[in-house]
Coordinates of C-alpha atoms in Angstrom, one line a residue:
M1 CA 14.2 -5.7 14.5
R2 CA 12.4 -9.4 15.1
C3 CA 8.7 -9.6 13.1
V4 CA 6.5 -12.7 12.9
I5 CA 5.0 -12.4 9.7
A6 CA 2.8 -15.9 8.4
R7 CA 3.9 -17.6 12.0
Y8 CA 7.6 -17.4 10.7
P9 CA 10.1 -15.1 13.0
F10 CA 12.4 -13.0 10.2
E11 CA 14.8 -10.1 11.0
L12 CA 14.1 -7.1 9.5
T13 CA 15.9 -3.8 9.3
K14 CA 15.0 -0.8 7.6
D15 CA 18.0 -0.8 5.4
G16 CA 17.6 -4.2 4.4
V17 CA 14.1 -3.4 3.4
I18 CA 15.1 -0.9 1.7
A19 CA 18.1 -3.0 -0.5
S20 CA 15.7 -5.6 -0.8
M21 CA 13.4 -3.4 -2.7
A22 CA 15.9 -1.6 -4.9
G23 CA 15.6 -2.2 -8.7
I24 CA 11.9 -3.6 -8.1
A25 CA 9.4 -1.5 -10.2
P26 CA 6.1 -1.2 -8.2
E27 CA 3.2 -2.8 -9.5
A28 CA -0.2 -1.1 -9.2
I29 CA -1.8 -0.5 -6.2
T30 CA -5.5 -1.7 -5.5
G31 CA -5.0 -1.9 -1.2
D32 CA -2.8 -0.8 1.3
S33 CA 0.5 0.2 0.5
V34 CA 3.8 1.4 2.0
T35 CA 6.5 3.9 0.8
I36 CA 9.6 2.9 0.5
G37 CA 12.6 5.4 -0.6
R38 CA 10.4 7.3 -3.1
R39 CA 8.2 4.9 -4.5
R40 CA 5.0 3.3 -3.4
Y41 CA 4.7 -0.3 -3.0
P42 CA 1.5 -2.5 -2.3
V43 CA 2.2 -4.1 0.9
K44 CA 1.8 -7.6 -0.6
Q45 CA 4.4 -7.0 -3.0
V46 CA 7.1 -6.0 -0.3
G47 CA 5.8 -9.1 1.8
E48 CA 6.7 -11.2 -0.7
V49 CA 9.9 -9.8 -1.5
I50 CA 11.2 -9.8 1.8
T51 CA 9.7 -12.8 3.4
R52 CA 10.5 -14.8 -0.2
Q53 CA 6.9 -16.5 0.5
D54 CA 4.1 -16.4 -1.3
R55 CA 1.3 -13.7 -1.2
R56 CA -1.3 -16.3 0.0
D57 CA 0.5 -16.7 3.3
F58 CA 0.3 -13.7 4.9
S59 CA -1.8 -10.8 5.1
G60 CA -1.3 -7.5 4.6
G61 CA -1.9 -6.1 7.9
E62 CA 0.9 -8.4 8.8
V63 CA 3.4 -6.8 6.6
S64 CA 1.8 -3.3 7.6
R65 CA 2.4 -3.4 10.8
A66 CA 6.0 -4.6 10.4
M67 CA 6.8 -1.8 8.1
A68 CA 5.6 0.4 10.4
R69 CA 7.4 -0.5 13.4
L70 CA 10.1 -0.2 11.1
G71 CA 9.7 3.6 10.6
F72 CA 7.9 3.3 6.9
T73 CA 5.0 5.2 6.1
C74 CA 1.7 3.1 5.3
H75 CA -1.3 3.9 3.4
T76 CA -4.4 2.7 3.8
P77 CA -7.0 2.8 0.5
A78 CA -9.0 5.2 2.3
E79 CA -6.4 7.8 2.2
A80 CA -5.1 7.5 -1.3
A81 CA -8.4 8.4 -3.0
P82 CA -9.3 11.7 -3.3
P83 CA -12.9 12.3 -2.1
A84 CA -15.7 12.1 -4.9
P85 CA -17.1 15.6 -5.5
A86 CA -20.4 16.7 -4.8
A87 CA -22.9 15.8 -7.4
A88 CA -25.5 18.7 -8.5
T89 CA -28.7 18.2 -6.1
D90 CA -31.0 20.2 -8.9
P91 CA -31.8 18.4 -12.4
I92 CA -31.9 21.6 -14.1
Q93 CA -28.9 23.4 -13.0
A94 CA -27.2 19.7 -14.0
A95 CA -28.9 19.8 -17.5
S96 CA -28.1 23.0 -17.7
D97 CA -24.3 22.5 -16.9
L98 CA -24.2 19.7 -19.8
L99 CA -25.3 21.5 -22.3
G100 CA -22.9 24.6 -21.2
G101 CA -25.4 26.9 -20.3
P102 CA -25.4 29.6 -17.5
G103 CA -27.6 28.0 -15.8
L104 CA -30.9 29.9 -13.9

């Protein structure tokens, strides 16, 4: 499939992307990510490997769109982080919980 990343056309295939990423360890995920095989990679790392360009030359959105069109599962940071637990609204109950007591 023809994809344009950083104003350059690339002929990408799903098998070609999987072969390119084989043997490459995923970096820590801080933003958008894509699942390739059983591993989850940052989109910037995938873009750098498949295009052989510097990460500053393209956006994560360009790579995410290309990977989604090829059939890979893309994730956003909002999907990756679980929701934070609700804080106790009663200060006396919160203090009691911190002290290990049964509360009121």
